[in-house]
CSV table of C-alpha atoms in Angstrom, one decimal:
chain,number,residue,atom,x,y,z
A,166,UNK,CA,-34.5,-30.6,-177.9
A,167,UNK,CA,-35.1,-27.1,-177.7
A,168,UNK,CA,-36.9,-25.0,-180.3
A,169,UNK,CA,-37.3,-21.2,-180.4
A,170,UNK,CA,-40.4,-19.7,-182.0
A,171,UNK,CA,-40.7,-16.0,-183.4
A,172,UNK,CA,-43.9,-14.3,-183.5
A,173,UNK,CA,-44.6,-10.8,-184.9
A,174,UNK,CA,-47.7,-9.1,-183.9
A,175,UNK,CA,-50.8,-10.2,-185.5
A,176,UNK,CA,-49.1,-13.0,-187.3
A,177,UNK,CA,-49.0,-16.8,-186.5
A,178,UNK,CA,-45.7,-18.0,-184.9
A,179,UNK,CA,-42.8,-19.6,-187.1
A,180,UNK,CA,-40.3,-21.8,-185.8
A,181,UNK,CA,-36.9,-19.8,-186.0
A,182,UNK,CA,-34.3,-22.7,-184.9
A,183,UNK,CA,-34.0,-25.9,-183.1
A,184,UNK,CA,-31.1,-26.7,-180.5
A,185,UNK,CA,-30.0,-30.2,-180.3
A,186,UNK,CA,-26.4,-31.8,-179.2
A,187,UNK,CA,-25.0,-28.6,-179.3
A,188,UNK,CA,-26.0,-27.9,-182.8
A,189,UNK,CA,-28.2,-25.2,-183.9
A,190,UNK,CA,-30.2,-26.0,-187.0
A,191,UNK,CA,-31.8,-22.6,-188.5
A,192,UNK,CA,-34.9,-22.7,-190.6
A,193,UNK,CA,-35.0,-21.5,-194.1
A,194,UNK,CA,-35.3,-17.7,-194.6
A,195,UNK,CA,-33.4,-16.6,-191.5
A,196,UNK,CA,-29.6,-15.6,-191.5
A,197,UNK,CA,-27.9,-18.5,-189.4
A,198,UNK,CA,-25.0,-16.4,-188.5
A,199,UNK,CA,-27.1,-14.1,-186.6
A,200,UNK,CA,-28.2,-16.4,-183.9
A,201,UNK,CA,-26.3,-18.2,-181.0
A,202,UNK,CA,-27.7,-20.6,-178.7
A,203,UNK,CA,-26.5,-21.5,-175.3
A,204,UNK,CA,-27.5,-24.3,-173.0
A,205,UNK,CA,-26.9,-24.0,-169.4
A,206,UNK,CA,-27.8,-27.5,-168.2
A,207,UNK,CA,-26.9,-26.6,-164.3
A,208,UNK,CA,-29.5,-23.7,-164.5
A,209,UNK,CA,-31.9,-25.2,-166.7
A,210,UNK,CA,-31.6,-22.4,-168.9
A,211,UNK,CA,-31.3,-22.2,-172.7
A,212,UNK,CA,-30.2,-18.6,-174.1
A,213,UNK,CA,-30.9,-17.3,-177.4
A,214,UNK,CA,-28.5,-14.2,-178.6
A,215,UNK,CA,-29.4,-12.5,-181.7
A,216,UNK,CA,-26.6,-10.5,-183.1
A,217,UNK,CA,-26.8,-7.0,-185.2
A,218,UNK,CA,-30.5,-6.4,-184.0
A,219,UNK,CA,-32.5,-4.7,-186.7
A,220,UNK,CA,-36.3,-3.5,-186.6
A,221,UNK,CA,-37.4,-6.8,-188.5
A,222,UNK,CA,-36.4,-8.5,-185.1
A,223,UNK,CA,-39.1,-7.0,-183.2
A,224,UNK,CA,-41.2,-10.1,-181.8
A,225,UNK,CA,-42.1,-12.1,-179.1
A,226,UNK,CA,-39.8,-15.0,-179.0
A,227,UNK,CA,-40.9,-18.5,-177.3
A,228,UNK,CA,-38.9,-21.3,-176.3
A,229,UNK,CA,-40.4,-25.0,-176.4
A,230,UNK,CA,-39.7,-28.5,-175.9
A,231,UNK,CA,-41.2,-31.8,-176.6
A,232,UNK,CA,-42.4,-33.8,-173.4
A,233,UNK,CA,-43.2,-37.5,-173.5
A,234,UNK,CA,-46.8,-37.8,-171.9
A,235,UNK,CA,-49.5,-40.9,-171.1
A,236,UNK,CA,-50.1,-43.3,-173.9
A,237,UNK,CA,-46.7,-42.6,-175.9
A,238,UNK,CA,-48.2,-39.1,-176.8
A,239,UNK,CA,-45.9,-36.0,-176.8
A,240,UNK,CA,-46.7,-32.7,-175.5
A,241,UNK,CA,-45.0,-29.3,-176.7
A,242,UNK,CA,-44.4,-27.1,-173.9
A,243,UNK,CA,-44.1,-23.3,-174.5
A,244,UNK,CA,-42.5,-20.6,-172.4
A,245,UNK,CA,-44.2,-17.3,-171.6
A,246,UNK,CA,-42.6,-15.4,-174.4
A,247,UNK,CA,-40.1,-12.6,-174.3
A,248,UNK,CA,-41.1,-9.6,-176.3
A,249,UNK,CA,-38.3,-7.7,-178.1
A,250,UNK,CA,-38.8,-4.0,-179.0
A,251,UNK,CA,-36.6,-2.4,-181.4
A,252,UNK,CA,-36.3,1.4,-181.0
A,253,UNK,CA,-34.1,4.4,-181.3
A,254,UNK,CA,-35.8,5.8,-178.1
A,255,UNK,CA,-34.1,4.7,-174.7
A,256,UNK,CA,-36.1,3.0,-171.9
A,257,UNK,CA,-37.7,5.2,-169.3
A,258,UNK,CA,-39.4,3.9,-165.7
A,259,UNK,CA,-42.7,4.8,-164.6
A,260,UNK,CA,-43.1,8.7,-164.0
A,261,UNK,CA,-46.0,8.0,-161.5
A,262,UNK,CA,-47.7,5.2,-159.7
A,263,UNK,CA,-50.6,5.2,-157.1
A,264,UNK,CA,-53.4,3.0,-155.8
A,265,UNK,CA,-57.1,4.4,-156.0
A,266,UNK,CA,-59.5,2.7,-153.5
A,267,UNK,CA,-63.2,2.2,-154.0
A,268,UNK,CA,-65.5,0.6,-151.5
A,269,UNK,CA,-68.9,-1.1,-153.1
A,270,UNK,CA,-71.2,-2.9,-150.7
A,271,UNK,CA,-69.2,-5.6,-149.0
A,272,UNK,CA,-66.0,-5.2,-151.3
A,273,UNK,CA,-63.1,-3.0,-151.7
A,274,UNK,CA,-61.5,-2.4,-155.1
A,275,UNK,CA,-57.8,-1.5,-155.3
A,276,UNK,CA,-56.8,0.0,-158.5
A,277,UNK,CA,-53.1,0.4,-159.2
A,278,UNK,CA,-52.2,2.9,-161.6
A,279,UNK,CA,-48.6,2.9,-163.4
A,280,UNK,CA,-48.1,5.8,-165.9
A,281,UNK,CA,-45.7,7.0,-168.5
A,282,UNK,CA,-43.2,4.3,-168.9
A,283,UNK,CA,-41.2,3.0,-172.1
A,284,UNK,CA,-41.2,0.6,-173.4
A,285,UNK,CA,-44.7,-0.7,-173.0
A,286,UNK,CA,-43.5,-4.1,-171.6
A,287,UNK,CA,-44.3,-4.4,-167.7
A,288,UNK,CA,-45.3,-7.0,-165.2
A,289,UNK,CA,-47.4,-6.1,-162.6
A,290,UNK,CA,-48.7,-8.6,-159.5
A,291,UNK,CA,-50.4,-8.3,-156.3
A,292,UNK,CA,-49.2,-9.9,-153.1
A,293,UNK,CA,-50.0,-9.7,-149.4
A,294,UNK,CA,-47.6,-10.0,-146.6
A,295,UNK,CA,-47.2,-13.7,-147.4
A,296,UNK,CA,-47.5,-14.7,-151.0
A,297,UNK,CA,-48.8,-13.6,-154.6
A,298,UNK,CA,-52.5,-12.9,-154.6
A,299,UNK,CA,-54.1,-14.3,-158.1
A,300,UNK,CA,-58.0,-14.6,-157.2
A,301,UNK,CA,-60.1,-11.6,-158.4
A,302,UNK,CA,-57.1,-9.8,-160.2
A,303,UNK,CA,-57.5,-8.2,-163.4
A,304,UNK,CA,-54.9,-6.8,-165.4
A,305,UNK,CA,-55.6,-4.3,-168.1
A,306,UNK,CA,-53.7,-3.9,-171.6
A,307,UNK,CA,-51.2,-1.2,-171.7
A,308,UNK,CA,-52.3,2.0,-173.3
A,309,UNK,CA,-50.6,4.8,-174.8
A,310,UNK,CA,-50.6,8.3,-173.0
A,311,UNK,CA,-50.8,11.5,-175.0
A,312,UNK,CA,-47.4,11.3,-175.8
A,313,UNK,CA,-46.6,8.6,-178.2
A,314,UNK,CA,-43.8,7.2,-176.5
A,315,UNK,CA,-45.3,6.8,-173.2
A,316,UNK,CA,-47.5,4.2,-171.8
A,317,UNK,CA,-49.8,3.2,-169.0
A,318,UNK,CA,-51.3,0.1,-167.3
A,319,UNK,CA,-53.8,-0.5,-164.5
A,320,UNK,CA,-54.5,-3.5,-162.4
A,321,UNK,CA,-57.6,-4.3,-160.2
A,322,UNK,CA,-57.6,-6.3,-157.1
A,323,UNK,CA,-61.2,-6.9,-155.3
A,324,UNK,CA,-61.3,-8.0,-151.6
A,325,UNK,CA,-63.9,-8.6,-149.1
A,326,UNK,CA,-64.7,-5.6,-147.0
A,327,UNK,CA,-63.6,-7.3,-143.9
A,328,UNK,CA,-60.0,-7.3,-145.3
A,329,UNK,CA,-59.9,-3.6,-145.2
A,330,UNK,CA,-57.0,-3.6,-142.8
A,331,UNK,CA,-55.0,-5.9,-144.3
A,332,UNK,CA,-52.2,-4.7,-146.3
A,333,UNK,CA,-51.8,-5.5,-150.0
A,334,UNK,CA,-49.0,-4.8,-152.4
A,335,UNK,CA,-49.0,-4.0,-156.2
A,336,UNK,CA,-45.5,-4.9,-157.5
A,337,UNK,CA,-44.4,-3.8,-160.9
A,338,UNK,CA,-41.2,-5.0,-163.0
A,339,UNK,CA,-40.1,-2.9,-165.8
A,340,UNK,CA,-36.7,-3.2,-167.3
A,341,UNK,CA,-35.7,0.1,-165.7
A,342,UNK,CA,-37.4,-0.3,-162.3
A,343,UNK,CA,-39.0,-2.6,-159.7
A,344,UNK,CA,-41.4,-1.2,-157.4
A,345,UNK,CA,-44.0,-2.1,-154.6
A,346,UNK,CA,-46.9,0.0,-153.6
A,347,UNK,CA,-48.8,-0.8,-150.4
A,348,UNK,CA,-52.4,-0.3,-149.8
A,349,UNK,CA,-51.9,1.6,-146.6
A,350,UNK,CA,-54.4,4.3,-145.4
A,351,UNK,CA,-51.9,7.0,-145.9
A,352,UNK,CA,-50.7,5.9,-149.3
A,353,UNK,CA,-54.2,5.0,-150.9
A,354,UNK,CA,-56.0,7.7,-152.7
A,355,UNK,CA,-59.7,7.1,-152.4
A,356,UNK,CA,-62.2,7.9,-155.1
A,357,UNK,CA,-65.2,10.3,-154.3
A,358,UNK,CA,-68.5,8.9,-155.1
A,359,UNK,CA,-69.6,12.0,-157.1
A,360,UNK,CA,-66.1,12.0,-158.9
A,361,UNK,CA,-65.7,8.8,-160.1
A,362,UNK,CA,-65.9,9.3,-163.6
A,363,UNK,CA,-63.9,12.7,-163.6
A,364,UNK,CA,-61.3,11.1,-161.3
A,365,UNK,CA,-60.5,8.3,-164.0
A,366,UNK,CA,-61.4,10.0,-166.9
A,367,UNK,CA,-58.1,10.5,-168.2
A,368,UNK,CA,-56.4,7.6,-166.9
A,369,UNK,CA,-56.5,5.1,-170.0
A,370,UNK,CA,-58.5,2.0,-169.9
A,371,UNK,CA,-60.6,3.0,-166.8
A,372,UNK,CA,-62.2,5.5,-169.3
A,373,UNK,CA,-64.1,2.7,-170.4
A,374,UNK,CA,-65.9,2.6,-167.1
A,375,UNK,CA,-67.2,6.1,-167.3
A,376,UNK,CA,-67.7,5.9,-171.1
A,377,UNK,CA,-69.9,2.8,-171.0
A,378,UNK,CA,-71.9,4.5,-168.4
A,379,UNK,CA,-72.2,7.8,-170.3
A,380,UNK,CA,-72.8,5.8,-173.7
A,381,UNK,CA,-75.5,4.0,-172.1
A,382,UNK,CA,-77.2,7.0,-170.8
A,383,UNK,CA,-77.0,8.6,-174.1
A,384,UNK,CA,-78.1,5.9,-175.9
A,385,UNK,CA,-81.3,5.3,-173.8
A,386,UNK,CA,-82.0,9.1,-173.8
A,387,UNK,CA,-81.5,9.4,-177.5
A,388,UNK,CA,-83.6,6.3,-178.2
A,389,UNK,CA,-86.3,8.1,-175.9
A,390,UNK,CA,-86.1,11.4,-178.1
A,391,UNK,CA,-86.4,9.4,-181.5
A,392,UNK,CA,-89.3,7.6,-180.0
A,393,UNK,CA,-90.9,10.8,-179.0
A,394,UNK,CA,-90.2,12.2,-182.4
A,395,UNK,CA,-91.7,9.4,-184.3
A,396,UNK,CA,-94.6,9.4,-182.1
A,397,UNK,CA,-95.2,13.2,-182.7
A,398,UNK,CA,-94.7,12.3,-186.6
A,399,UNK,CA,-97.2,9.5,-186.5
A,400,UNK,CA,-99.9,11.8,-184.7
A,401,UNK,CA,-99.5,14.7,-187.2
A,402,UNK,CA,-99.7,11.9,-190.1
A,403,UNK,CA,-103.3,10.7,-188.2
A,404,UNK,CA,-104.5,14.2,-188.1
A,405,UNK,CA,-103.8,15.1,-191.7
A,406,UNK,CA,-105.7,11.7,-192.9
A,407,UNK,CA,-108.6,12.4,-190.5
A,408,UNK,CA,-108.8,16.0,-192.1
A,409,UNK,CA,-109.0,14.9,-195.5
A,410,UNK,CA,-111.3,11.8,-194.6
A,411,UNK,CA,-113.9,13.9,-193.0
A,412,UNK,CA,-113.6,16.5,-195.7
C-alpha cells in the first residue's frame, strides 16, 4: 500500500490518498477525479499525477509505506518529498555561480555560491574525484535576492589544509540546469582577509557572518558607552549629595 501526503508550508502534513491493489482511495475534502496514481513495479516507482493544477496545490508531497519491523511492529517510511510551486512565472537557471576559498589555520573552507534562479528548489552536493562528500558540509537555506522572483543559495565545505591540492566539485541540480564547479586554483576566487565582510556582504545568508561580528562589536561598544554615561551620571549625583550634606 502506497500513501501520499500533502504538506503546506507551516502546516502539518495530511494524507491525500492511498493506493492499494490498483485502486485509489482519496481522503474526504479532496477532488478524487483530479488525482491519478500509477505503480511501476519493475522500477519500484509510484507516480502521482495531479490534473488541472491550481494555486492551492502548492505544497510538498511525500509518498510513504508501512514496513513490518521487529517484534511485529510496523514502521512507516517516507520519501524525501517533492515541492510543487504553482506560479505564472517560468523557471530560470542560475545566472551566476562561483566558489570562494578561505584558509583559516589548518583548514580550508570552500563556499559555493549559486545565485539568481527560479523557482527556489535546488539540490547542492559536494564530491571529490570518487564519491559524494558529506562530512563537514553545510547547506544554507535559499534566500531571495534583490528581485522578488530570484533566489540564491550557498553551501560550505571544510577540509584539512593538507588537502589543498585535492580537487572538489560543487554540483547543483535545478529543474532548468545541472552543473559542476571545480575547486581548481584558476577557478576559485579567494576572499582577502581585510575584505571578508565586504566581499560577502551582499551574498544573502553569508551576511550573517558579517552582521554577527559587527553586531557584537556594536553591542559591546554600546554597553561600554552606556556604562560610562551611567558612571558619570552617578558621580554627578554623588557630588550634588555631598554638596548639600556639607552645606
